[in-house]
């Protein structure tokens, strides 16, 4: 098996990881389409991976919780809220 240039391999991995980042604005738009105004996203970083655990605030319960960004977009929400899959 041929081995590639280690520098090129590192650059390619970094490029691929950058492509998988989502902006706070895009995440909030997608999350609002799923959850409406139930949650606040003001503590999110400007960019992050959908695999990252993010801080989300539940407006209904004044409760902060952590959730994988991808899971939240799939419908997971506050464990205290029966309207979301928490």
Coordinates of N, CA, C and O in Angstrom, one line a residue, residues 2-3 7 14 21-22 29 31 38 44 54 57-58 61 64 69-70 74 84 86:
X2 N 0.5 2.2 -0.8 CA 1.3 3.4 -0.9 C 0.9 4.4 0.2 O -0.2 4.5 0.6
X3 N 2.0 5.0 0.7 CA 1.8 6.0 1.8 C 1.8 7.4 1.1 O 2.8 7.7 0.3
X7 N 2.2 15.6 5.3 CA 1.7 17.0 5.3 C 0.4 17.2 4.5 O -0.6 17.8 5.0
X14 N -7.8 18.4 7.8 CA -8.2 19.8 8.3 C -9.3 20.4 7.4 O -10.3 20.9 7.8
X21 N -18.3 22.0 9.6 CA -18.7 23.0 10.6 C -20.0 23.7 10.2 O -20.3 23.8 9.0
X22 N -20.8 24.1 11.2 CA -22.0 24.8 10.9 C -21.9 26.1 11.6 O -21.4 26.2 12.7
X29 N -31.4 28.7 12.6 CA -32.5 28.6 11.6 C -33.1 27.2 11.5 O -34.3 27.0 11.5
X31 N -32.8 24.8 13.8 CA -33.4 24.4 15.0 C -34.8 25.0 15.2 O -35.7 24.4 15.7
X38 N -39.0 27.6 21.3 CA -38.9 27.0 22.6 C -37.6 27.2 23.2 O -37.4 27.2 24.5
X44 N -24.1 29.6 21.9 CA -23.4 28.8 20.9 C -22.1 29.5 20.4 O -22.1 30.8 20.2
X54 N -23.6 21.2 22.7 CA -23.8 22.7 22.7 C -24.7 23.0 23.9 O -25.4 22.2 24.4
X57 N -30.7 26.8 26.0 CA -31.6 27.3 27.1 C -33.0 27.0 26.7 O -33.5 27.4 25.6
X58 N -33.8 26.4 27.6 CA -35.2 26.1 27.4 C -35.9 27.3 28.0 O -35.9 27.6 29.2
X61 N -38.8 26.4 30.7 CA -38.4 25.9 32.1 C -37.3 26.7 32.7 O -36.8 26.4 33.8
X64 N -31.0 25.3 31.5 CA -29.9 25.2 30.6 C -29.6 23.7 30.5 O -29.5 23.0 31.5
X69 N -25.4 18.8 18.9 CA -26.1 19.7 18.0 C -26.9 18.8 17.0 O -28.1 19.2 16.7
X70 N -26.4 17.8 16.5 CA -27.1 16.9 15.6 C -28.4 16.3 16.2 O -29.4 16.3 15.6
X74 N -32.4 16.8 15.3 CA -33.3 15.7 15.0 C -34.5 15.6 16.0 O -35.2 14.7 16.0
X84 N -40.9 18.1 23.3 CA -39.7 17.7 22.6 C -39.2 16.4 23.1 O -39.6 15.9 24.1
X86 N -36.9 14.7 24.7 CA -35.8 15.0 25.6 C -35.2 13.9 26.3 O -35.4 12.9 26.8

